[in-house]
mmCIF file of C-alpha atoms and ligand atoms in Angstrom:
data_model
loop_
_atom_site.group_PDB
_atom_site.id
_atom_site.type_symbol
_atom_site.label_atom_id
_atom_site.label_comp_id
_atom_site.label_asym_id
_atom_site.label_seq_id
_atom_site.Cartn_x
_atom_site.Cartn_y
_atom_site.Cartn_z
ATOM 1 C CA MET G 1 0.000 0.000 0.000
ATOM 2 C CA LYS G 2 1.083 3.550 -0.587
ATOM 3 C CA ILE G 3 0.169 5.959 2.189
ATOM 4 C CA THR G 4 0.448 9.497 0.863
ATOM 5 C CA GLU G 5 -0.723 11.469 3.846
ATOM 6 C CA ILE G 6 -1.145 11.254 7.616
ATOM 7 C CA ARG G 7 -3.488 13.693 9.302
ATOM 8 C CA LEU G 8 -3.372 14.230 13.051
ATOM 9 C CA HIS G 9 -6.750 15.547 14.151
ATOM 10 C CA GLN G 10 -6.292 16.976 17.652
ATOM 11 C CA LEU G 11 -9.503 17.065 19.661
ATOM 12 C CA LEU G 12 -10.558 18.304 23.039
ATOM 13 C CA MET G 13 -13.566 16.348 24.263
ATOM 14 C CA LYS G 14 -15.296 16.674 27.589
ATOM 15 C CA MET G 15 -16.625 13.623 29.377
ATOM 16 C CA LYS G 16 -20.144 13.717 30.802
ATOM 17 C CA THR G 17 -18.796 13.157 34.300
ATOM 18 C CA PRO G 18 -15.323 13.430 35.865
ATOM 19 C CA PHE G 19 -13.401 10.165 36.178
ATOM 20 C CA THR G 20 -11.295 9.726 39.320
ATOM 21 C CA THR G 21 -8.596 7.127 39.920
ATOM 22 C CA SER G 22 -5.881 6.815 42.543
ATOM 23 C CA PHE G 23 -3.687 9.007 40.306
ATOM 24 C CA GLY G 24 -6.102 11.876 39.664
ATOM 25 C CA THR G 25 -9.337 13.231 38.222
ATOM 26 C CA GLN G 26 -10.031 13.975 34.600
ATOM 27 C CA GLN G 27 -12.967 15.283 32.646
ATOM 28 C CA ASP G 28 -11.294 17.037 29.714
ATOM 29 C CA ARG G 29 -10.023 14.435 27.294
ATOM 30 C CA PHE G 30 -7.369 15.426 24.753
ATOM 31 C CA ILE G 31 -7.540 12.917 21.917
ATOM 32 C CA THR G 32 -5.671 12.624 18.631
ATOM 33 C CA ILE G 33 -7.378 10.855 15.757
ATOM 34 C CA VAL G 34 -4.889 9.626 13.166
ATOM 35 C CA GLU G 35 -6.085 9.449 9.573
ATOM 36 C CA ALA G 36 -3.920 7.530 7.093
ATOM 37 C CA ILE G 37 -4.829 8.239 3.464
ATOM 38 C CA ASP G 38 -3.694 6.053 0.555
ATOM 39 C CA ASP G 39 -3.052 7.001 -3.077
ATOM 40 C CA SER G 40 -6.646 6.145 -4.006
ATOM 41 C CA GLY G 41 -8.064 8.507 -1.368
ATOM 42 C CA LEU G 42 -9.170 5.790 1.062
ATOM 43 C CA SER G 43 -8.784 6.634 4.783
ATOM 44 C CA GLY G 44 -7.926 4.449 7.776
ATOM 45 C CA PHE G 45 -8.285 5.668 11.355
ATOM 46 C CA GLY G 46 -6.429 5.169 14.621
ATOM 47 C CA GLU G 47 -6.655 6.905 17.998
ATOM 48 C CA CYS G 48 -3.890 8.027 20.325
ATOM 49 C CA VAL G 49 -4.901 7.206 23.906
ATOM 50 C CA SER G 50 -2.179 9.050 25.852
ATOM 51 C CA GLY G 51 -3.399 10.959 28.889
ATOM 52 C CA GLU G 52 -3.087 14.702 29.220
ATOM 53 C CA ASP G 53 -0.361 14.283 31.856
ATOM 54 C CA PRO G 54 2.116 11.437 32.512
ATOM 55 C CA LEU G 55 0.175 10.035 35.497
ATOM 56 C CA TYR G 56 -0.997 6.638 34.254
ATOM 57 C CA SER G 57 2.286 6.042 32.437
ATOM 58 C CA GLU G 58 5.185 8.131 31.146
ATOM 59 C CA GLU G 59 3.358 8.987 27.939
ATOM 60 C CA PHE G 60 1.359 12.203 27.589
ATOM 61 C CA MET G 61 -0.492 13.689 24.675
ATOM 62 C CA ASP G 62 1.765 16.637 23.836
ATOM 63 C CA ALA G 63 4.783 14.319 23.720
ATOM 64 C CA SER G 64 2.870 11.724 21.689
ATOM 65 C CA ILE G 65 1.917 14.338 19.102
ATOM 66 C CA ILE G 66 5.551 15.333 18.698
ATOM 67 C CA ALA G 67 6.579 11.668 18.452
ATOM 68 C CA MET G 68 3.946 11.030 15.787
ATOM 69 C CA LYS G 69 4.792 14.186 13.837
ATOM 70 C CA LYS G 70 8.528 13.858 13.987
ATOM 71 C CA TYR G 71 9.079 10.082 13.750
ATOM 72 C CA PHE G 72 6.173 7.753 13.160
ATOM 73 C CA ALA G 73 4.039 9.587 10.597
ATOM 74 C CA PRO G 74 7.072 10.400 8.400
ATOM 75 C CA LEU G 75 8.197 6.737 8.455
ATOM 76 C CA VAL G 76 4.809 5.629 7.211
ATOM 77 C CA VAL G 77 4.626 8.101 4.302
ATOM 78 C CA GLN G 78 8.264 7.542 3.308
ATOM 79 C CA ASN G 79 8.109 3.749 3.137
ATOM 80 C CA GLU G 80 6.182 1.259 1.063
ATOM 81 C CA ILE G 81 4.269 -0.969 3.501
ATOM 82 C CA GLU G 82 2.984 -4.349 2.331
ATOM 83 C CA HIS G 83 1.216 -5.337 5.532
ATOM 84 C CA PRO G 84 0.528 -3.527 8.839
ATOM 85 C CA ASP G 85 2.527 -6.105 10.771
ATOM 86 C CA GLU G 86 5.663 -4.458 9.290
ATOM 87 C CA VAL G 87 4.941 -1.167 11.024
ATOM 88 C CA TRP G 88 6.202 -2.226 14.473
ATOM 89 C CA GLU G 89 9.568 -3.200 12.930
ATOM 90 C CA LEU G 90 9.707 0.060 11.003
ATOM 91 C CA PHE G 91 9.204 1.994 14.277
ATOM 92 C CA LYS G 92 11.494 -0.200 16.358
ATOM 93 C CA PRO G 93 14.686 1.927 16.301
ATOM 94 C CA PHE G 94 12.720 4.541 18.237
ATOM 95 C CA LYS G 95 12.236 3.416 21.807
ATOM 96 C CA ARG G 96 8.914 3.148 23.591
ATOM 97 C CA ASN G 97 6.324 5.877 22.848
ATOM 98 C CA ASN G 98 3.937 2.953 22.479
ATOM 99 C CA MET G 99 0.732 4.980 22.421
ATOM 100 C CA ALA G 100 2.068 7.176 19.614
ATOM 101 C CA LYS G 101 3.204 4.093 17.680
ATOM 102 C CA ALA G 102 -0.096 2.301 18.230
ATOM 103 C CA ALA G 103 -2.150 5.254 16.982
ATOM 104 C CA ILE G 104 -0.332 5.387 13.633
ATOM 105 C CA GLU G 105 -0.196 1.597 13.319
ATOM 106 C CA GLY G 106 -3.923 1.424 14.090
ATOM 107 C CA ALA G 107 -4.723 3.752 11.196
ATOM 108 C CA VAL G 108 -2.599 1.565 8.908
ATOM 109 C CA TRP G 109 -4.443 -1.577 10.097
ATOM 110 C CA ASP G 110 -7.835 0.009 9.431
ATOM 111 C CA LEU G 111 -6.696 1.182 5.987
ATOM 112 C CA HIS G 112 -5.353 -2.293 5.193
ATOM 113 C CA ALA G 113 -8.631 -3.949 6.201
ATOM 114 C CA LYS G 114 -10.596 -1.471 4.065
ATOM 115 C CA GLN G 115 -8.327 -2.024 1.061
ATOM 116 C CA LYS G 116 -8.937 -5.775 1.355
ATOM 117 C CA GLY G 117 -12.662 -5.338 1.886
ATOM 118 C CA MET G 118 -12.461 -6.952 5.342
ATOM 119 C CA SER G 119 -13.516 -5.919 8.794
ATOM 120 C CA LEU G 120 -10.684 -5.033 11.168
ATOM 121 C CA SER G 121 -11.694 -7.988 13.324
ATOM 122 C CA GLU G 122 -11.352 -10.358 10.355
ATOM 123 C CA ALA G 123 -8.044 -8.763 9.332
ATOM 124 C CA ILE G 124 -6.499 -9.575 12.730
ATOM 125 C CA GLY G 125 -7.975 -13.071 12.885
ATOM 126 C CA GLY G 126 -10.903 -12.413 15.229
ATOM 127 C CA LYS G 127 -13.854 -14.777 15.155
ATOM 128 C CA LYS G 128 -16.369 -13.535 17.721
ATOM 129 C CA ARG G 129 -19.367 -11.636 16.402
ATOM 130 C CA GLN G 130 -20.418 -10.331 19.792
ATOM 131 C CA VAL G 131 -18.276 -9.295 22.723
ATOM 132 C CA GLU G 132 -19.111 -8.995 26.401
ATOM 133 C CA VAL G 133 -18.283 -5.739 28.121
ATOM 134 C CA GLY G 134 -18.132 -4.466 31.653
ATOM 135 C CA ILE G 135 -17.755 -0.983 33.015
ATOM 136 C CA SER G 136 -15.082 0.857 34.972
ATOM 137 C CA LEU G 137 -16.360 3.212 37.668
ATOM 138 C CA GLY G 138 -14.196 5.983 39.081
ATOM 139 C CA LEU G 139 -13.878 6.866 42.757
ATOM 140 C CA GLU G 140 -16.759 8.959 44.109
ATOM 141 C CA ASP G 141 -16.703 11.385 47.033
ATOM 142 C CA THR G 142 -18.834 9.059 49.123
ATOM 143 C CA ASP G 143 -19.535 5.335 49.113
ATOM 144 C CA GLU G 144 -23.253 6.113 48.841
ATOM 145 C CA LEU G 145 -22.693 7.895 45.518
ATOM 146 C CA LEU G 146 -20.659 4.949 44.239
ATOM 147 C CA LEU G 147 -23.404 2.511 45.267
ATOM 148 C CA GLU G 148 -25.850 4.565 43.181
ATOM 149 C CA ARG G 149 -23.509 4.372 40.176
ATOM 150 C CA VAL G 150 -23.130 0.619 40.620
ATOM 151 C CA GLN G 151 -26.916 0.231 40.768
ATOM 152 C CA GLU G 152 -27.292 2.157 37.498
ATOM 153 C CA LYS G 153 -24.709 0.042 35.698
ATOM 154 C CA VAL G 154 -26.018 -3.259 37.061
ATOM 155 C CA ASP G 155 -29.449 -2.200 35.772
ATOM 156 C CA GLU G 156 -27.954 -1.415 32.357
ATOM 157 C CA GLY G 157 -26.722 -5.012 32.199
ATOM 158 C CA TYR G 158 -22.949 -4.581 32.160
ATOM 159 C CA LYS G 159 -21.282 -7.989 32.482
ATOM 160 C CA ARG G 160 -18.993 -6.964 35.309
ATOM 161 C CA ILE G 161 -18.410 -3.956 37.480
ATOM 162 C CA LYS G 162 -14.934 -2.599 38.114
ATOM 163 C CA VAL G 163 -14.403 -0.033 40.807
ATOM 164 C CA LYS G 164 -11.333 2.036 41.498
ATOM 165 C CA ILE G 165 -9.730 1.696 44.915
ATOM 166 C CA LYS G 166 -6.925 3.417 46.791
ATOM 167 C CA PRO G 167 -5.614 3.248 50.374
ATOM 168 C CA GLY G 168 -8.417 4.308 52.698
ATOM 169 C CA ARG G 169 -11.062 3.674 50.040
ATOM 170 C CA ASP G 170 -10.950 -0.072 49.785
ATOM 171 C CA ILE G 171 -12.175 -2.662 52.299
ATOM 172 C CA ASP G 172 -15.232 -0.823 53.645
ATOM 173 C CA MET G 173 -16.267 0.333 50.200
ATOM 174 C CA ILE G 174 -15.995 -3.146 48.669
ATOM 175 C CA ARG G 175 -17.857 -4.617 51.648
ATOM 176 C CA LYS G 176 -20.738 -2.204 51.096
ATOM 177 C CA ILE G 177 -20.935 -3.140 47.407
ATOM 178 C CA ARG G 178 -21.032 -6.857 48.291
ATOM 179 C CA GLU G 179 -23.647 -6.267 50.982
ATOM 180 C CA ARG G 180 -25.897 -4.306 48.631
ATOM 181 C CA PHE G 181 -25.421 -6.280 45.381
ATOM 182 C CA GLY G 182 -24.552 -9.814 46.457
ATOM 183 C CA ASP G 183 -22.372 -11.894 44.174
ATOM 184 C CA ILE G 184 -22.281 -9.651 41.066
ATOM 185 C CA PRO G 185 -19.102 -10.029 38.950
ATOM 186 C CA LEU G 186 -16.957 -7.444 40.729
ATOM 187 C CA MET G 187 -13.311 -6.408 40.540
ATOM 188 C CA ALA G 188 -11.113 -3.587 41.825
ATOM 189 C CA ASP G 189 -8.424 -1.506 40.103
ATOM 190 C CA ALA G 190 -5.793 0.218 42.255
ATOM 191 C CA ASN G 191 -3.718 1.857 39.513
ATOM 192 C CA SER G 192 -0.503 1.147 41.439
ATOM 193 C CA ALA G 193 -1.639 2.783 44.686
ATOM 194 C CA TYR G 194 -0.281 0.128 47.087
ATOM 195 C CA THR G 195 3.056 -1.384 48.104
ATOM 196 C CA LEU G 196 3.902 -4.651 49.817
ATOM 197 C CA ASP G 197 3.691 -2.731 53.105
ATOM 198 C CA ASP G 198 -0.085 -2.799 52.531
ATOM 199 C CA ILE G 199 -0.168 -6.588 52.344
ATOM 200 C CA GLU G 200 -2.668 -6.910 55.226
ATOM 201 C CA THR G 201 -5.194 -4.725 53.392
ATOM 202 C CA LEU G 202 -4.674 -6.646 50.169
ATOM 203 C CA LYS G 203 -5.103 -9.951 52.016
ATOM 204 C CA ALA G 204 -8.294 -8.677 53.627
ATOM 205 C CA LEU G 205 -9.764 -8.109 50.172
ATOM 206 C CA ASP G 206 -9.665 -11.892 49.626
ATOM 207 C CA ALA G 207 -12.806 -12.101 51.755
ATOM 208 C CA PHE G 208 -14.885 -10.441 49.026
ATOM 209 C CA ASP G 209 -14.358 -12.957 46.253
ATOM 210 C CA LEU G 210 -13.328 -10.383 43.656
ATOM 211 C CA MET G 211 -12.835 -11.630 40.090
ATOM 212 C CA MET G 212 -9.399 -10.021 40.284
ATOM 213 C CA ILE G 213 -7.456 -7.092 41.652
ATOM 214 C CA GLU G 214 -5.939 -4.961 38.917
ATOM 215 C CA GLN G 215 -2.450 -3.443 39.208
ATOM 216 C CA PRO G 216 -2.208 -3.145 43.000
ATOM 217 C CA LEU G 217 1.531 -2.359 42.996
ATOM 218 C CA ALA G 218 3.912 -0.154 41.036
ATOM 219 C CA ALA G 219 3.709 0.251 37.293
ATOM 220 C CA GLY G 220 6.510 -1.771 35.752
ATOM 221 C CA ASP G 221 6.933 -4.016 38.787
ATOM 222 C CA LEU G 222 6.820 -7.785 38.271
ATOM 223 C CA ILE G 223 8.786 -9.073 41.284
ATOM 224 C CA ASP G 224 6.604 -7.673 44.077
ATOM 225 C CA HIS G 225 3.438 -8.658 42.214
ATOM 226 C CA ALA G 226 4.774 -12.223 42.088
ATOM 227 C CA LYS G 227 5.355 -12.103 45.856
ATOM 228 C CA LEU G 228 1.883 -10.684 46.400
ATOM 229 C CA GLN G 229 0.167 -13.258 44.190
ATOM 230 C CA LYS G 230 1.651 -16.014 46.355
ATOM 231 C CA GLU G 231 0.090 -14.422 49.452
ATOM 232 C CA ILE G 232 -3.425 -13.724 48.228
ATOM 233 C CA SER G 233 -6.123 -15.893 46.685
ATOM 234 C CA THR G 234 -7.632 -13.102 44.537
ATOM 235 C CA PRO G 235 -6.138 -13.283 41.044
ATOM 236 C CA VAL G 236 -3.795 -10.393 40.268
ATOM 237 C CA CYS G 237 -4.431 -8.769 36.888
ATOM 238 C CA LEU G 238 -1.690 -6.576 35.455
ATOM 239 C CA ASP G 239 -2.371 -3.396 33.498
ATOM 240 C CA GLU G 240 0.422 -0.769 33.787
ATOM 241 C CA SER G 241 3.143 -3.417 34.250
ATOM 242 C CA ILE G 242 2.510 -5.027 30.853
ATOM 243 C CA ASP G 243 3.936 -2.625 28.304
ATOM 244 C CA SER G 244 5.466 -5.117 25.867
ATOM 245 C CA TYR G 245 5.566 -8.741 24.780
ATOM 246 C CA GLU G 246 8.691 -9.136 26.926
ATOM 247 C CA SER G 247 7.011 -7.866 30.084
ATOM 248 C CA ALA G 248 4.052 -10.199 29.452
ATOM 249 C CA LEU G 249 6.476 -13.100 29.147
ATOM 250 C CA GLY G 250 8.248 -11.991 32.332
ATOM 251 C CA ALA G 251 4.980 -11.710 34.256
ATOM 252 C CA ILE G 252 3.871 -15.166 33.152
ATOM 253 C CA GLU G 253 7.217 -16.791 33.962
ATOM 254 C CA LEU G 254 7.474 -15.110 37.367
ATOM 255 C CA GLY G 255 3.833 -15.729 38.281
ATOM 256 C CA SER G 256 3.217 -12.008 38.748
ATOM 257 C CA CYS G 257 -0.409 -12.295 37.620
ATOM 258 C CA ARG G 258 -3.108 -14.759 36.625
ATOM 259 C CA ILE G 259 -4.902 -12.397 34.236
ATOM 260 C CA ILE G 260 -3.721 -9.715 31.820
ATOM 261 C CA ASN G 261 -5.497 -6.529 30.778
ATOM 262 C CA VAL G 262 -4.411 -5.721 27.217
ATOM 263 C CA LYS G 263 -4.524 -2.104 26.118
ATOM 264 C CA VAL G 264 -3.618 -1.749 22.487
ATOM 265 C CA GLY G 265 -1.985 1.657 23.017
ATOM 266 C CA ARG G 266 0.039 0.639 26.070
ATOM 267 C CA VAL G 267 1.687 -2.313 24.289
ATOM 268 C CA GLY G 268 2.390 -0.457 21.036
ATOM 269 C CA GLY G 269 -0.428 -1.532 18.737
ATOM 270 C CA LEU G 270 -2.507 -4.373 17.358
ATOM 271 C CA THR G 271 0.463 -6.417 16.133
ATOM 272 C CA GLN G 272 1.976 -6.504 19.623
ATOM 273 C CA SER G 273 -1.453 -7.142 21.166
ATOM 274 C CA ILE G 274 -1.878 -10.197 18.935
ATOM 275 C CA LYS G 275 1.573 -11.460 19.928
ATOM 276 C CA ILE G 276 0.734 -11.095 23.622
ATOM 277 C CA HIS G 277 -2.637 -12.732 22.984
ATOM 278 C CA ASP G 278 -1.024 -15.814 21.458
ATOM 279 C CA LEU G 279 1.518 -16.054 24.271
ATOM 280 C CA ALA G 280 -1.127 -15.743 26.987
ATOM 281 C CA GLU G 281 -3.366 -18.283 25.279
ATOM 282 C CA LYS G 282 -0.526 -20.793 25.235
ATOM 283 C CA HIS G 283 -0.053 -20.303 28.987
ATOM 284 C CA ASP G 284 -3.765 -20.332 29.916
ATOM 285 C CA ILE G 285 -3.713 -16.718 31.050
ATOM 286 C CA PRO G 286 -7.105 -15.172 30.219
ATOM 287 C CA LEU G 287 -7.221 -11.672 28.775
ATOM 288 C CA TRP G 288 -9.577 -8.745 28.631
ATOM 289 C CA CYS G 289 -9.365 -5.439 26.828
ATOM 290 C CA GLY G 290 -8.815 -2.380 28.988
ATOM 291 C CA GLY G 291 -9.869 1.152 28.141
ATOM 292 C CA MET G 292 -8.337 4.611 28.145
ATOM 293 C CA LEU G 293 -11.533 6.671 27.999
ATOM 294 C CA GLU G 294 -11.486 6.431 24.214
ATOM 295 C CA ALA G 295 -13.552 8.210 21.624
ATOM 296 C CA GLY G 296 -15.245 6.053 18.994
ATOM 297 C CA VAL G 297 -12.222 5.151 16.890
ATOM 298 C CA GLY G 298 -10.245 3.716 19.787
ATOM 299 C CA ARG G 299 -13.389 2.060 21.086
ATOM 300 C CA LEU G 300 -13.851 0.190 17.771
ATOM 301 C CA HIS G 301 -10.213 -0.913 17.764
ATOM 302 C CA ASN G 302 -10.805 -2.288 21.281
ATOM 303 C CA ILE G 303 -13.819 -4.241 20.089
ATOM 304 C CA ALA G 304 -11.814 -5.671 17.185
ATOM 305 C CA ILE G 305 -9.036 -6.990 19.466
ATOM 306 C CA THR G 306 -11.624 -8.436 21.852
ATOM 307 C CA THR G 307 -12.882 -10.728 19.050
ATOM 308 C CA LEU G 308 -9.708 -12.849 19.435
ATOM 309 C CA SER G 309 -10.375 -16.157 21.171
ATOM 310 C CA ASN G 310 -8.440 -15.681 24.418
ATOM 311 C CA PHE G 311 -10.233 -12.447 25.354
ATOM 312 C CA THR G 312 -12.513 -14.474 27.573
ATOM 313 C CA LEU G 313 -13.313 -11.890 30.254
ATOM 314 C CA PRO G 314 -15.536 -8.798 29.817
ATOM 315 C CA GLY G 315 -13.489 -5.682 28.981
ATOM 316 C CA ASP G 316 -13.843 -1.975 29.759
ATOM 317 C CA THR G 317 -15.258 -1.021 26.336
ATOM 318 C CA ALA G 318 -18.577 0.421 27.488
ATOM 319 C CA SER G 319 -21.112 2.276 25.293
ATOM 320 C CA SER G 320 -20.070 5.592 23.744
ATOM 321 C CA ASN G 321 -22.789 7.308 25.753
ATOM 322 C CA ARG G 322 -21.253 6.254 29.067
ATOM 323 C CA TYR G 323 -18.520 8.824 28.295
ATOM 324 C CA TRP G 324 -19.780 11.279 25.647
ATOM 325 C CA TYR G 325 -22.866 13.331 24.881
ATOM 326 C CA GLU G 326 -21.916 12.836 21.248
ATOM 327 C CA ASP G 327 -19.199 10.496 20.011
ATOM 328 C CA ILE G 328 -17.308 11.154 16.745
ATOM 329 C CA ILE G 329 -18.462 8.005 14.934
ATOM 330 C CA THR G 330 -21.697 6.901 13.279
ATOM 331 C CA PRO G 331 -23.085 4.580 14.457
ATOM 332 C CA GLU G 332 -21.857 4.938 18.034
ATOM 333 C CA VAL G 333 -20.795 1.947 20.135
ATOM 334 C CA VAL G 334 -23.790 0.563 22.002
ATOM 335 C CA ALA G 335 -23.683 -2.163 24.642
ATOM 336 C CA GLU G 336 -27.059 -3.794 25.211
ATOM 337 C CA ASP G 337 -27.208 -5.934 28.297
ATOM 338 C CA GLY G 338 -23.424 -5.824 28.295
ATOM 339 C CA ILE G 339 -23.105 -7.148 24.737
ATOM 340 C CA VAL G 340 -21.646 -5.220 21.807
ATOM 341 C CA ASP G 341 -22.327 -6.494 18.286
ATOM 342 C CA VAL G 342 -19.192 -6.538 16.164
ATOM 343 C CA ASN G 343 -19.746 -4.641 12.954
ATOM 344 C CA THR G 344 -18.484 -6.926 10.207
ATOM 345 C CA SER G 345 -18.788 -4.522 7.261
ATOM 346 C CA TYR G 346 -15.296 -3.254 6.661
ATOM 347 C CA GLY G 347 -12.468 -1.654 8.591
ATOM 348 C CA ILE G 348 -13.339 -0.477 12.095
ATOM 349 C CA GLY G 349 -17.023 -0.821 11.182
ATOM 350 C CA ALA G 350 -18.307 2.756 11.569
ATOM 351 C CA ASP G 351 -17.653 6.093 9.885
ATOM 352 C CA VAL G 352 -15.753 8.912 11.476
ATOM 353 C CA ASP G 353 -18.355 11.644 11.317
ATOM 354 C CA PHE G 354 -16.409 14.803 10.483
ATOM 355 C CA HIS G 355 -19.392 16.968 11.235
ATOM 356 C CA LYS G 356 -19.485 15.602 14.790
ATOM 357 C CA MET G 357 -15.701 15.550 15.133
ATOM 358 C CA ASN G 358 -15.302 19.161 14.039
ATOM 359 C CA GLN G 359 -17.077 20.419 17.153
ATOM 360 C CA TYR G 360 -14.109 19.128 19.175
ATOM 361 C CA LEU G 361 -11.348 19.845 16.657
ATOM 362 C CA LYS G 362 -8.545 22.204 17.758
ATOM 363 C CA LYS G 363 -5.975 21.572 15.056
ATOM 364 C CA THR G 364 -5.054 19.193 12.225
ATOM 365 C CA ASP G 365 -1.402 18.569 11.322
ATOM 366 C CA VAL G 366 -0.724 17.096 7.900
ATOM 367 C CA ILE G 367 2.354 14.978 7.220
ATOM 368 C CA THR G 368 3.245 14.054 3.628
ATOM 369 C CA GLU G 369 6.452 12.935 1.990
ATOM 370 C CA ALA G 370 7.104 16.548 1.070
ATOM 371 C CA ASN G 371 6.278 17.792 4.569
ATOM 372 C CA THR G 372 8.069 15.833 7.260
ATOM 373 C CA PRO G 373 9.190 18.063 10.120
ATOM 374 C CA ASP G 374 12.813 17.327 11.101
ATOM 375 C CA MET G 375 12.960 19.445 14.188
ATOM 376 C CA ILE G 376 10.114 20.722 16.269
ATOM 377 C CA PHE G 377 11.440 23.431 18.542
ATOM 378 C CA TYR G 378 9.300 25.979 20.321
ATOM 379 C CA ASN G 379 6.722 25.436 17.640
HETATM 380 O O1 OSB Q 1 -6.479 1.760 34.740
HETATM 381 O O2 OSB Q 1 -7.844 0.903 33.419
HETATM 382 C C1 OSB Q 1 -7.315 1.897 33.879
HETATM 383 C C2 OSB Q 1 -8.941 5.034 32.440
HETATM 384 C C3 OSB Q 1 -7.828 5.819 32.187
HETATM 385 C C4 OSB Q 1 -6.584 5.343 32.512
HETATM 386 C C5 OSB Q 1 -6.444 4.076 33.098
HETATM 387 C C6 OSB Q 1 -7.559 3.279 33.325
HETATM 388 C C7 OSB Q 1 -8.829 3.794 33.024
HETATM 389 C C8 OSB Q 1 -10.054 3.062 33.298
HETATM 390 C C9 OSB Q 1 -11.288 3.405 32.482
HETATM 391 O O3 OSB Q 1 -10.183 2.239 34.165
HETATM 392 C C10 OSB Q 1 -11.419 2.539 31.290
HETATM 393 C C11 OSB Q 1 -12.454 3.049 30.334
HETATM 394 O O4 OSB Q 1 -13.624 3.057 30.699
HETATM 395 O O5 OSB Q 1 -12.080 3.450 29.208
HETATM 396 MG MG1 MG Q 2 -6.271 -0.313 35.084
#
């Protein structure tokens, strides 16, 4: 394929409600939609999921935009690409910046699928036609408010409820949820808020029969998680610690987790996600697809990866309207009773609606072979 142009559509969206984790609160969502255009005028789309600030991981949107503009978009317009699985190798000399890499690679994958007349799910080898989804609920000011949120989402039929925890907002809060809602599929995500010094608290959570505890300890850590997993019966699920195929292999070999949350952006794209999928499947480690508060494009990429066989647990890809008054795609993503139908038409399976997107658009950068910025300095 010949990609002639990459457009970086930089959006500022506002979520319906603030989302609070152990690392902070966000409501403004800075999102970059990558559009890869081929020589016949066909467009593929990807989404950069970096946060506004480097709180979840080291990546942040301003840095990702520079990385895309300066390195990854130019590589894609300057090289002939036969298949999207070459893109990771093309980007490899440049270290990390996985979310920037994944956004560009995602647009190439969508374009490839469209050129072949396939859905993105088909193009990556996915078979499921429906996927089960859960929901991730942020911390609320009071437990009572959280219980109301949980009630709403249980009523909407989400297949599992994930709540955020942090020291001081854990045991009592989880107990109240269990008391009110009985044995609903429930899990907790700590976003790295604990250390092994908190082992007694983490052990106490075993009493609540959680499906898993997500990323209790430091991002990047595998050793302490392995120690923790030996001490608790609740399965540990790693999110932040799995940022590559190699870290997934390390976690599996060390016994750092029993479940892995795959985020396409965090691991550097669909090609790496597939590699981790195949590895985990071989080792009987179930997967689910995490979320990064995506707009529609990223949401559809998440659904596509979830159609692979070893994504056996409900992910965080909730309906568009859980986050946005108006998403940027038509049709929007809709979960009914916690089930999303996989659109099998072609590519990501919905159109980017420029009319809707333009209301959020701040800037579009265009990278072509004739316009590849070498140095971005105070600009
Ligand atoms: O840890 O899974 C996380 C959102 C932003 C950053 C990190 C995480 C999350 C979520 C929400 O839990 C997932 C979603 O609904 O998109
Ligand atoms: Mg998480």
